[in-house]
Backbone as a chain_set.jsonl record, in Angstrom:
{"seq": "PAVAEETVTEAIEERRQIMAEGAQHIAAALNSRYDLNSLMIGVLETMYRGLELNRVIFCLNDVNVGTFRARSGFGESIDEIIPRFSFSSKGGTDLFSQSLSKGQDIVVNDSKHRAFKSKLPKWYIEAVDAPMFLLYPVRVRQFPAALFYGDFTRPNVMVAQRLLTQMKILRDQAAKAIEASHRR", "coords": {"N": [[112.632, 100.12, 76.013], [110.065, 99.134, 75.681], [110.238, 96.522, 76.138], [110.769, 96.382, 78.857], [108.232, 97.634, 79.948], [106.507, 95.617, 79.057], [107.492, 93.49, 80.567], [106.928, 94.311, 83.128], [104.032, 94.603, 82.977], [103.55, 91.783, 82.645], [104.389, 90.872, 85.19], [102.521, 92.216, 86.913], [100.227, 91.048, 86.04], [100.742, 88.229, 86.87], [100.866, 88.48, 89.603], [98.203, 89.451, 89.948], [96.939, 87.191, 89.171], [97.65, 85.36, 91.244], [96.217, 86.708, 93.355], [93.725, 86.394, 92.545], [93.238, 83.706, 92.286], [93.802, 82.974, 94.858], [91.481, 84.225, 96.145], [89.51, 82.652, 94.809], [89.79, 80.308, 96.083], [89.389, 80.908, 98.739], [86.607, 81.708, 98.426], [85.49, 79.187, 97.814], [86.025, 77.693, 100.136], [84.298, 79.211, 101.943], [81.829, 78.192, 101.238], [81.778, 75.84, 102.257], [82.385, 73.746, 105.361], [84.497, 75.465, 107.405], [87.406, 76.341, 108.987], [87.905, 79.252, 110.763], [90.244, 80.555, 111.636], [92.174, 79.209, 109.855], [91.163, 80.09, 107.5], [91.464, 82.792, 107.59], [94.349, 82.875, 107.594], [94.925, 81.89, 105.006], [93.711, 84.067, 103.455], [95.694, 86.113, 104.362], [98.212, 84.937, 103.367], [97.629, 85.002, 100.63], [97.331, 87.695, 100.222], [99.928, 88.553, 101.092], [101.824, 87.322, 99.227], [100.538, 87.965, 96.774], [100.663, 90.825, 96.665], [103.218, 91.094, 97.086], [104.255, 91.914, 99.523], [106.254, 93.256, 102.385], [105.381, 92.706, 104.852], [102.41, 91.401, 106.255], [99.563, 91.661, 108.198], [97.005, 90.439, 110.377], [94.579, 91.742, 112.344], [92.315, 91.555, 115.032], [89.35, 92.802, 116.466], [89.066, 92.874, 119.84], [86.56, 92.967, 121.705], [86.034, 92.844, 124.298], [88.076, 93.898, 125.824], [88.28, 96.238, 124.492], [90.244, 96.424, 122.381], [92.314, 96.496, 119.53], [94.094, 93.701, 118.373], [96.87, 92.113, 116.898], [96.632, 89.073, 115.352], [97.657, 87.225, 113.718], [100.259, 86.794, 111.018], [102.583, 87.362, 108.222], [105.941, 87.636, 107.285], [108.826, 89.922, 107.338], [110.511, 90.042, 110.498], [108.099, 89.362, 111.974], [107.423, 87.895, 114.234], [108.464, 89.304, 116.328], [107.011, 91.663, 115.93], [104.145, 91.153, 116.021], [103.215, 90.847, 118.722], [103.503, 93.444, 119.664], [101.804, 94.89, 118.054], [99.098, 96.201, 118.755], [96.217, 98.173, 119.678], [94.11, 100.862, 120.81], [90.45, 100.413, 120.513], [88.816, 102.457, 120.824], [88.769, 104.647, 119.192], [90.087, 107.631, 117.705], [92.485, 110.214, 116.426], [94.207, 109.309, 114.723], [95.602, 107.601, 111.769], [94.975, 104.792, 111.825], [92.704, 104.63, 113.565], [91.016, 106.307, 111.986], [90.622, 104.878, 109.597], [89.205, 102.512, 110.557], [87.155, 103.568, 111.87], [85.701, 104.777, 109.872], [85.383, 102.912, 108.039], [87.274, 102.929, 105.971], [89.507, 102.38, 103.319], [93.025, 102.701, 103.376], [95.943, 103.934, 101.804], [99.107, 104.631, 102.512], [101.599, 106.074, 100.912], [104.102, 107.261, 101.585], [105.249, 107.157, 104.637], [106.8, 109.123, 105.927], [106.322, 111.471, 104.988], [104.956, 114.651, 105.592], [102.228, 114.996, 105.558], [101.337, 112.536, 106.513], [102.971, 111.744, 108.595], [102.2, 113.114, 111.141], [99.802, 111.825, 111.807], [100.306, 109.185, 112.465], [100.19, 106.761, 114.962], [102.068, 106.675, 118.262], [102.389, 104.056, 119.07], [102.585, 102.551, 116.632], [104.747, 103.766, 115.37], [106.849, 103.199, 117.029], [106.652, 100.345, 116.957], [106.667, 99.334, 114.234], [106.73, 101.218, 111.908], [106.902, 101.413, 108.979], [108.014, 102.387, 105.693], [105.832, 102.579, 103.639], [102.574, 101.71, 103.754], [99.329, 99.711, 103.945], [96.041, 99.917, 104.87], [93.318, 98.001, 105.554], [90.155, 97.914, 106.702], [88.037, 95.67, 108.207], [84.668, 95.23, 108.251], [81.67, 94.22, 109.79], [78.368, 94.246, 109.592], [78.508, 97.069, 109.69], [80.131, 97.425, 111.882], [83.354, 97.723, 113.188], [85.302, 95.037, 112.976], [87.72, 93.857, 112.352], [91.155, 94.21, 111.091], [93.167, 94.446, 108.291], [96.513, 94.721, 107.527], [99.359, 95.766, 105.664], [102.703, 96.111, 104.526], [105.466, 97.756, 102.802], [108.899, 97.633, 101.903], [109.943, 100.022, 100.85], [109.106, 103.527, 100.262], [106.245, 104.75, 98.072], [105.809, 102.592, 96.338], [104.595, 101.419, 93.327], [101.434, 100.284, 93.044], [99.296, 98.144, 91.338], [96.011, 99.217, 90.307], [94.237, 97.017, 89.947], [95.117, 95.152, 91.511], [94.74, 96.219, 93.915], [92.006, 96.208, 93.887], [91.549, 93.36, 93.93], [92.489, 93.01, 96.531], [90.595, 94.239, 98.098], [88.29, 92.47, 97.48], [89.365, 90.09, 98.735], [89.303, 91.134, 101.42], [86.648, 91.628, 101.782], [85.651, 88.991, 101.566], [86.801, 87.984, 103.913], [85.352, 89.372, 105.673], [82.697, 88.231, 105.357], [83.228, 85.629, 106.243], [83.856, 86.005, 108.948], [81.523, 87.166, 109.798], [79.755, 84.945, 109.364], [80.886, 83.123, 111.14], [80.193, 84.077, 113.59], [77.526, 83.377, 113.706], [77.359, 80.666, 113.796]], "CA": [[111.571, 100.511, 77.093], [108.782, 98.233, 75.35], [110.447, 95.14, 76.895], [110.621, 96.679, 80.253], [106.945, 97.77, 80.076], [106.066, 94.188, 78.873], [107.845, 92.59, 81.816], [105.985, 94.962, 84.285], [102.687, 93.994, 82.774], [103.547, 90.471, 83.005], [104.555, 90.625, 86.778], [101.293, 92.623, 87.412], [99.253, 89.9, 85.796], [101.023, 87.271, 87.604], [100.442, 88.81, 91.01], [96.9, 89.455, 89.946], [96.466, 85.712, 89.128], [97.828, 84.822, 92.571], [95.24, 87.154, 94.286], [92.43, 85.855, 92.12], [93.21, 82.209, 92.704], [93.398, 82.997, 96.299], [90.066, 84.614, 96.202], [88.63, 81.642, 94.529], [90.041, 79.188, 97.158], [88.542, 81.474, 99.856], [85.301, 81.559, 98.032], [85.202, 77.665, 97.902], [86.017, 77.49, 101.565], [83.178, 79.796, 102.518], [80.701, 77.47, 100.802], [81.885, 74.558, 103.155], [82.642, 73.992, 106.672], [85.833, 76.052, 107.421], [88.049, 76.882, 110.332], [88.093, 80.633, 110.519], [91.756, 80.803, 111.667], [92.887, 78.751, 108.697], [90.753, 80.843, 106.292], [92.29, 84.099, 107.634], [95.798, 82.553, 107.164], [94.79, 81.772, 103.461], [93.672, 85.334, 103.077], [97.032, 86.799, 104.647], [99.171, 84.372, 102.493], [97.333, 85.412, 99.39], [97.724, 89.108, 100.109], [101.434, 88.66, 101.203], [102.289, 86.713, 97.967], [99.948, 88.765, 95.537], [101.07, 92.274, 96.493], [104.692, 91.147, 97.355], [104.383, 92.749, 100.802], [107.169, 92.943, 103.393], [104.718, 92.17, 106.064], [100.981, 91.47, 106.409], [99.034, 91.377, 109.656], [95.585, 90.442, 110.526], [94.111, 92.253, 113.615], [90.926, 91.398, 115.467], [88.787, 93.589, 117.621], [88.722, 92.177, 121.102], [85.503, 93.857, 122.291], [86.029, 92.637, 125.775], [89.028, 94.757, 126.348], [88.493, 97.416, 123.673], [91.553, 96.694, 121.907], [92.617, 95.596, 118.235], [95.288, 92.955, 118.562], [97.481, 91.235, 115.91], [96.463, 87.66, 115.618], [98.715, 86.405, 112.801], [100.891, 87.579, 109.973], [103.683, 86.945, 107.534], [106.926, 88.68, 106.826], [109.998, 90.267, 108.068], [110.45, 90.262, 111.969], [106.806, 89.31, 112.3], [107.178, 87.221, 115.509], [108.707, 90.406, 117.31], [105.969, 92.669, 115.878], [102.843, 90.881, 116.403], [102.896, 91.176, 120.201], [103.499, 94.862, 119.881], [100.828, 95.441, 117.057], [97.917, 96.317, 119.396], [95.736, 99.567, 119.74], [92.793, 100.906, 121.374], [89.467, 100.415, 119.47], [88.087, 103.517, 121.189], [88.897, 105.825, 118.372], [91.132, 108.64, 117.883], [92.509, 110.859, 115.227], [95.264, 108.796, 113.842], [95.202, 106.792, 110.515], [94.301, 103.627, 111.996], [91.324, 104.915, 114.13], [90.168, 106.861, 110.864], [90.318, 103.688, 108.719], [88.37, 101.689, 111.264], [85.817, 104.225, 112.315], [85.004, 105.225, 108.617], [85.497, 101.811, 107.03], [88.051, 103.516, 104.725], [90.76, 101.713, 102.893], [94.095, 103.735, 103.411], [97.229, 103.606, 101.31], [100.031, 105.524, 102.944], [102.699, 105.898, 100.094], [105.279, 107.702, 102.234], [104.959, 107.534, 105.951], [107.735, 110.065, 106.39], [105.697, 112.721, 104.453], [104.427, 115.473, 106.745], [100.831, 114.72, 105.681], [100.995, 111.403, 107.183], [103.819, 111.589, 109.793], [101.534, 113.524, 112.311], [98.665, 110.993, 111.806], [100.846, 108.031, 112.796], [100.347, 106.594, 116.403], [103.208, 106.386, 118.62], [102.686, 102.465, 119.188], [102.977, 102.03, 115.41], [106.125, 104.19, 114.986], [107.769, 102.292, 117.77], [106.755, 98.766, 116.649], [106.868, 98.959, 112.943], [107.258, 102.403, 111.279], [107.147, 101.032, 107.607], [107.922, 103.536, 104.82], [104.605, 102.499, 102.972], [101.566, 100.61, 104.175], [98.045, 99.617, 103.432], [94.982, 99.703, 105.878], [92.036, 97.512, 104.915], [89.268, 97.542, 107.628], [86.978, 94.571, 107.797], [83.31, 95.685, 108.865], [80.674, 93.308, 109.899], [77.227, 95.142, 109.976], [79.045, 98.332, 110.133], [80.987, 97.235, 113.129], [84.758, 97.477, 112.796], [85.623, 93.767, 113.369], [89.102, 93.441, 112.187], [91.948, 94.94, 110.141], [94.327, 93.826, 107.452], [97.645, 95.711, 107.379], [100.293, 95.292, 104.861], [103.658, 97.242, 104.198], [106.42, 97.605, 101.824], [110.156, 98.063, 102.35], [110.338, 101.497, 100.387], [107.923, 104.366, 99.815], [105.863, 104.991, 96.787], [105.594, 101.409, 95.468], [103.447, 101.416, 92.52], [100.707, 99.019, 93.148], [98.369, 98.256, 90.223], [94.652, 99.285, 90.748], [93.511, 95.796, 89.808], [95.665, 94.169, 92.593], [94.059, 96.664, 95.057], [90.618, 95.719, 93.809], [91.555, 91.977, 94.528], [92.661, 93.026, 98.024], [89.199, 94.514, 98.646], [87.662, 91.146, 97.468], [89.759, 89.235, 99.816], [88.804, 91.636, 102.624], [85.12, 91.315, 101.909], [85.385, 87.501, 101.947], [87.127, 87.78, 105.403], [84.17, 89.919, 106.501], [81.622, 87.28, 105.286], [83.662, 84.638, 106.963], [83.819, 86.424, 110.359], [80.071, 86.998, 110.167], [79.274, 83.528, 109.377], [81.342, 82.322, 112.353], [79.401, 84.428, 114.642], [76.07, 82.842, 113.543], [77.364, 79.383, 114.11]], "C": [[110.298, 99.644, 76.809], [108.996, 96.996, 76.16], [110.289, 95.359, 78.285], [108.936, 96.777, 80.604], [106.238, 96.407, 80.072], [106.221, 93.359, 80.163], [107.061, 93.14, 83.007], [104.604, 94.472, 84.22], [102.469, 92.535, 83.051], [103.493, 90.17, 84.608], [103.307, 91.098, 87.38], [100.22, 91.436, 87.18], [99.624, 88.703, 86.555], [100.577, 87.309, 89.039], [98.85, 88.932, 91.102], [96.186, 88.015, 89.911], [96.616, 85.035, 90.436], [96.582, 85.319, 93.591], [93.964, 86.434, 93.597], [92.235, 84.311, 92.381], [93.055, 82.066, 94.164], [91.994, 83.22, 96.676], [89.2, 83.458, 95.97], [88.757, 80.564, 95.487], [89.126, 79.588, 98.413], [87.03, 81.271, 99.609], [84.714, 80.113, 98.133], [85.075, 77.318, 99.427], [84.832, 78.002, 102.387], [81.895, 79.141, 102.211], [80.714, 76.049, 101.397], [82.202, 74.771, 104.564], [84.22, 74.254, 106.781], [86.298, 76.284, 108.732], [88.402, 78.361, 110.116], [89.506, 81.098, 110.556], [92.435, 80.415, 110.434], [92.518, 79.619, 107.506], [91.513, 82.222, 106.433], [93.762, 83.906, 107.186], [95.857, 82.562, 105.772], [94.788, 83.276, 102.905], [95.114, 86.174, 103.122], [98.052, 86.323, 103.706], [99.001, 84.885, 101.118], [97.799, 87.007, 99.13], [99.111, 89.318, 100.128], [102.118, 88.49, 99.704], [101.901, 87.67, 96.742], [100.431, 90.095, 95.398], [102.525, 92.301, 96.95], [105.042, 92.17, 98.49], [105.61, 92.307, 101.612], [106.608, 92.225, 104.534], [103.156, 92.171, 105.812], [100.479, 90.993, 107.81], [97.511, 91.318, 109.737], [95.253, 90.751, 112.079], [92.71, 91.9, 113.894], [90.41, 92.271, 116.577], [88.288, 92.769, 118.837], [87.797, 93.179, 121.914], [85.491, 93.876, 123.811], [87.047, 93.514, 126.562], [89.169, 96.274, 125.626], [89.708, 97.794, 122.993], [91.635, 95.769, 120.439], [93.879, 94.979, 118.509], [95.604, 92.054, 117.294], [97.201, 89.815, 116.241], [97.434, 86.762, 114.77], [99.232, 87.225, 111.707], [101.987, 86.986, 109.22], [104.641, 88.049, 107.313], [108.072, 88.94, 107.775], [109.787, 90.59, 109.628], [108.898, 90.195, 112.588], [106.492, 88.594, 113.766], [107.528, 88.354, 116.613], [107.443, 91.492, 117.212], [104.614, 92.387, 116.23], [102.427, 91.156, 117.991], [102.774, 92.677, 120.517], [102.445, 95.537, 119.021], [99.337, 95.251, 117.78], [97.553, 97.914, 119.687], [94.383, 99.549, 120.309], [91.714, 100.913, 120.196], [88.452, 101.613, 119.86], [88.023, 104.81, 120.357], [89.898, 106.762, 118.676], [91.212, 109.314, 116.491], [93.615, 110.435, 114.187], [94.714, 107.936, 112.648], [94.454, 105.545, 110.804], [92.859, 103.741, 112.615], [90.371, 105.408, 112.837], [89.74, 105.776, 109.991], [89.165, 102.896, 109.329], [86.941, 102.339, 111.423], [84.86, 104.537, 111.016], [84.891, 103.983, 107.69], [86.311, 102.272, 105.722], [89.342, 102.728, 104.543], [91.907, 102.966, 102.71], [95.338, 103.219, 102.826], [98.031, 104.842, 101.704], [101.456, 105.358, 102.106], [103.997, 106.232, 100.675], [105.013, 108.065, 103.589], [105.75, 108.685, 106.473], [107.185, 111.517, 106.016], [105.102, 113.395, 105.557], [102.818, 115.339, 106.818], [100.462, 113.523, 106.419], [101.575, 111.284, 108.531], [102.973, 111.997, 111.197], [100.311, 112.657, 112.559], [99.022, 109.552, 112.277], [100.833, 107.819, 114.319], [101.666, 106.302, 116.772], [103.516, 104.761, 118.684], [103.202, 102.053, 117.848], [104.453, 102.478, 115.043], [107.122, 103.378, 115.779], [107.906, 100.722, 117.389], [106.941, 98.57, 115.249], [107.613, 100.183, 112.007], [107.768, 102.065, 109.859], [107.157, 102.283, 106.786], [106.566, 103.639, 103.963], [103.933, 101.492, 103.501], [100.18, 100.79, 103.692], [97.141, 99.352, 104.711], [93.77, 99.158, 105.2], [91.141, 97.036, 106.039], [88.305, 96.385, 107.31], [85.681, 95.047, 108.827], [82.381, 94.616, 108.718], [79.491, 94.138, 110.371], [77.662, 96.319, 110.398], [79.815, 98.56, 111.229], [82.427, 97.042, 112.744], [85.315, 96.152, 113.512], [87.064, 93.404, 113.318], [89.788, 94.307, 111.156], [92.94, 94.199, 109.539], [95.327, 95.005, 107.222], [98.72, 95.049, 106.54], [101.232, 96.414, 104.669], [104.716, 96.75, 103.244], [107.872, 98.05, 102.629], [110.701, 99.477, 101.931], [109.006, 102.203, 100.246], [107.573, 104.213, 98.416], [106.057, 103.759, 95.9], [104.421, 101.54, 94.72], [102.624, 100.14, 92.552], [99.338, 99.227, 92.213], [96.923, 98.309, 90.897], [93.903, 97.981, 90.897], [94.045, 94.81, 91.013], [94.979, 94.908, 93.836], [92.555, 96.299, 95.23], [90.524, 94.119, 94.419], [91.757, 92.066, 96.052], [91.35, 93.468, 98.62], [88.191, 93.192, 98.717], [87.882, 90.241, 98.498], [89.215, 89.708, 101.228], [87.366, 91.434, 102.929], [84.799, 89.86, 102.127], [85.65, 87.358, 103.409], [85.834, 88.251, 106.143], [82.936, 88.857, 106.5], [81.984, 86.113, 106.14], [83.554, 84.806, 108.495], [82.253, 86.514, 110.778], [79.502, 85.818, 110.378], [79.693, 82.908, 110.576], [80.583, 82.731, 113.587], [78.032, 83.917, 114.774], [76.101, 81.322, 113.799], [77.035, 79.017, 115.48]], "O": [[109.512, 99.469, 77.74], [108.078, 96.474, 76.792], [109.665, 94.518, 78.932], [108.445, 96.041, 81.46], [105.468, 96.096, 80.98], [105.329, 92.706, 80.702], [106.581, 92.351, 83.821], [104.033, 93.993, 85.199], [101.447, 92.091, 83.574], [102.707, 89.39, 85.146], [102.917, 90.473, 88.366], [99.496, 91.0, 88.075], [98.644, 88.067, 86.941], [100.019, 86.365, 89.599], [98.246, 88.59, 92.118], [95.127, 87.741, 90.475], [95.789, 84.183, 90.764], [96.06, 84.579, 94.425], [93.197, 85.877, 94.382], [91.141, 83.817, 92.654], [92.328, 81.215, 94.675], [91.4, 82.468, 97.449], [88.267, 83.207, 96.732], [87.753, 79.882, 95.694], [88.332, 78.833, 98.974], [86.3, 80.748, 100.451], [83.557, 79.924, 98.506], [84.095, 76.716, 99.866], [84.404, 77.379, 103.358], [80.895, 79.47, 102.85], [79.859, 75.207, 101.121], [82.291, 75.926, 104.98], [85.064, 73.464, 106.356], [85.454, 76.427, 109.616], [89.228, 78.623, 109.242], [89.964, 81.877, 109.72], [93.242, 81.198, 109.934], [93.338, 79.883, 106.626], [92.114, 82.706, 105.474], [94.307, 84.74, 106.462], [96.77, 83.191, 105.237], [95.622, 83.687, 102.099], [95.578, 86.767, 102.149], [98.789, 87.168, 103.198], [99.981, 85.191, 100.438], [98.424, 87.441, 98.162], [99.612, 90.127, 99.347], [102.797, 89.354, 99.15], [102.708, 88.073, 95.905], [100.636, 90.585, 94.287], [103.058, 93.384, 97.191], [105.902, 93.048, 98.412], [105.989, 91.138, 101.558], [107.192, 91.309, 105.113], [102.725, 93.067, 105.087], [100.979, 90.047, 108.419], [96.839, 92.165, 109.149], [95.678, 89.997, 112.954], [91.914, 91.953, 112.956], [91.1, 92.42, 117.586], [87.255, 92.1, 118.812], [88.248, 94.053, 122.654], [85.004, 94.797, 124.467], [86.889, 93.806, 127.747], [89.886, 97.2, 126.005], [90.198, 98.921, 122.917], [91.15, 94.648, 120.281], [94.791, 95.714, 118.889], [94.738, 91.373, 116.746], [97.514, 89.378, 117.349], [97.895, 85.698, 115.185], [98.692, 88.302, 111.457], [102.361, 85.914, 109.696], [104.278, 89.217, 107.172], [108.254, 88.303, 108.813], [108.903, 91.384, 109.949], [108.559, 90.887, 113.548], [105.412, 88.753, 114.334], [106.94, 88.335, 117.694], [106.974, 92.061, 118.198], [103.915, 93.278, 116.713], [101.346, 91.654, 118.306], [102.087, 93.11, 121.443], [102.194, 96.721, 119.248], [98.553, 94.355, 117.463], [98.424, 98.76, 119.888], [93.637, 98.57, 120.338], [92.006, 101.341, 119.079], [87.378, 101.72, 119.268], [87.403, 105.819, 120.69], [90.518, 106.751, 119.739], [90.388, 109.15, 115.591], [93.878, 111.004, 113.127], [93.527, 107.62, 112.577], [93.45, 105.233, 110.164], [91.944, 103.023, 112.212], [89.22, 105.002, 112.678], [88.562, 105.721, 109.638], [88.196, 102.633, 108.617], [85.864, 101.797, 111.176], [83.63, 104.556, 111.042], [84.306, 104.098, 106.613], [85.955, 101.964, 104.584], [90.112, 102.47, 105.468], [91.699, 103.977, 102.04], [95.815, 102.167, 103.252], [97.703, 105.958, 101.3], [102.342, 104.624, 102.542], [104.982, 105.577, 100.335], [104.571, 109.192, 103.816], [105.332, 109.223, 107.498], [107.525, 112.539, 106.612], [104.722, 112.706, 106.503], [102.187, 115.518, 107.859], [99.348, 113.455, 106.939], [100.939, 110.842, 109.488], [103.068, 111.301, 112.208], [99.78, 112.827, 113.656], [98.103, 108.757, 112.474], [101.437, 108.653, 114.993], [102.448, 105.788, 115.972], [104.613, 104.269, 118.419], [104.161, 101.282, 117.801], [105.248, 101.707, 114.506], [108.132, 102.922, 115.242], [108.924, 100.034, 117.474], [107.452, 97.482, 114.983], [108.743, 100.119, 111.523], [108.915, 102.374, 109.536], [106.401, 103.204, 107.096], [106.214, 104.762, 103.603], [104.497, 100.426, 103.75], [99.828, 101.819, 103.116], [97.561, 98.56, 105.555], [93.225, 99.822, 104.318], [91.259, 95.864, 106.397], [87.854, 96.237, 106.175], [85.822, 95.177, 110.043], [82.25, 94.078, 107.619], [79.566, 94.704, 111.461], [77.254, 96.715, 111.49], [80.173, 99.688, 111.566], [82.669, 96.145, 111.936], [85.771, 96.278, 114.648], [87.562, 92.694, 114.191], [89.133, 95.051, 110.425], [93.565, 93.353, 110.178], [94.964, 96.097, 106.783], [98.965, 93.854, 106.705], [100.799, 97.566, 104.63], [104.85, 95.567, 102.932], [107.923, 98.654, 103.701], [111.658, 100.023, 102.48], [107.947, 101.587, 100.13], [108.333, 103.679, 97.609], [106.46, 103.927, 94.749], [103.333, 101.745, 95.258], [103.072, 99.071, 92.139], [98.539, 100.16, 92.299], [96.644, 97.597, 91.863], [93.073, 97.809, 91.79], [93.407, 93.819, 91.368], [94.656, 94.188, 94.78], [91.971, 96.127, 96.3], [89.644, 93.733, 95.189], [91.214, 91.235, 96.78], [91.058, 92.991, 99.716], [87.486, 92.901, 99.684], [86.986, 89.661, 99.112], [88.766, 88.919, 102.06], [86.918, 91.142, 104.037], [83.814, 89.517, 102.78], [84.878, 86.715, 104.12], [85.338, 87.613, 107.072], [82.275, 88.664, 107.52], [81.072, 85.583, 106.774], [83.209, 83.872, 109.218], [81.801, 86.058, 111.828], [78.831, 85.567, 111.379], [78.898, 82.133, 111.11], [80.339, 81.937, 114.496], [77.423, 84.005, 115.84], [75.048, 80.716, 113.998], [77.028, 77.833, 115.818]]}, "num_chains": 1, "name": "protein.A"}
C-alpha cells in the first residue's frame, strides 16, 4: 500500500508540474505580444494534459447572438462535439447557466446522480453526456466572457485540490488575456 500511495503522489506531482509549467508559459506570453487564439490553445492543452481529461473545450460568449459557442478543444470525438457545444447566454436553471451567472466553478462527480441529472441541459445530454465534468467560467469585469469545460471517461475521478487550484490559475490568466485583447 505504501508503494501505491507513493506512485499516486508522484503522478499528482507530475501533473501539477505540467499545470505549473503551462501557467508559467501563459504568464510569459501575457507579458509579450500574443495571439489570443494561440494562447487559449496553450491553456486548453495544459488543462488537457495536466488533469488527464478525456476532453477539454473552450467556449466564448458571442454577445451578438446571445450564445456561448465552443471555439476549440482537445480529446475524444472533439470534431463532432464542437459544433454541437453551443447554448444560450440568456441564463436558465441548468448547471452551465448557474456556473456562468454566478462565476462559480462546478465539479460534477457523477452526472447520473439525481442531484445533477435534472440540472443538465438537453443540448448537453444529446451532445456529450460525460459521466464527470468540470465547468470553469471566465469572467471579465463581472461579465461571463467564456467557459472552460473538461470531462472524464468515468465518474468520481479523484482530482487533487492542488490541480484544481492550478486550473483556477490558468482560467484567471485566460480572463486577463481576453480583457487585454479587448483593450488593443
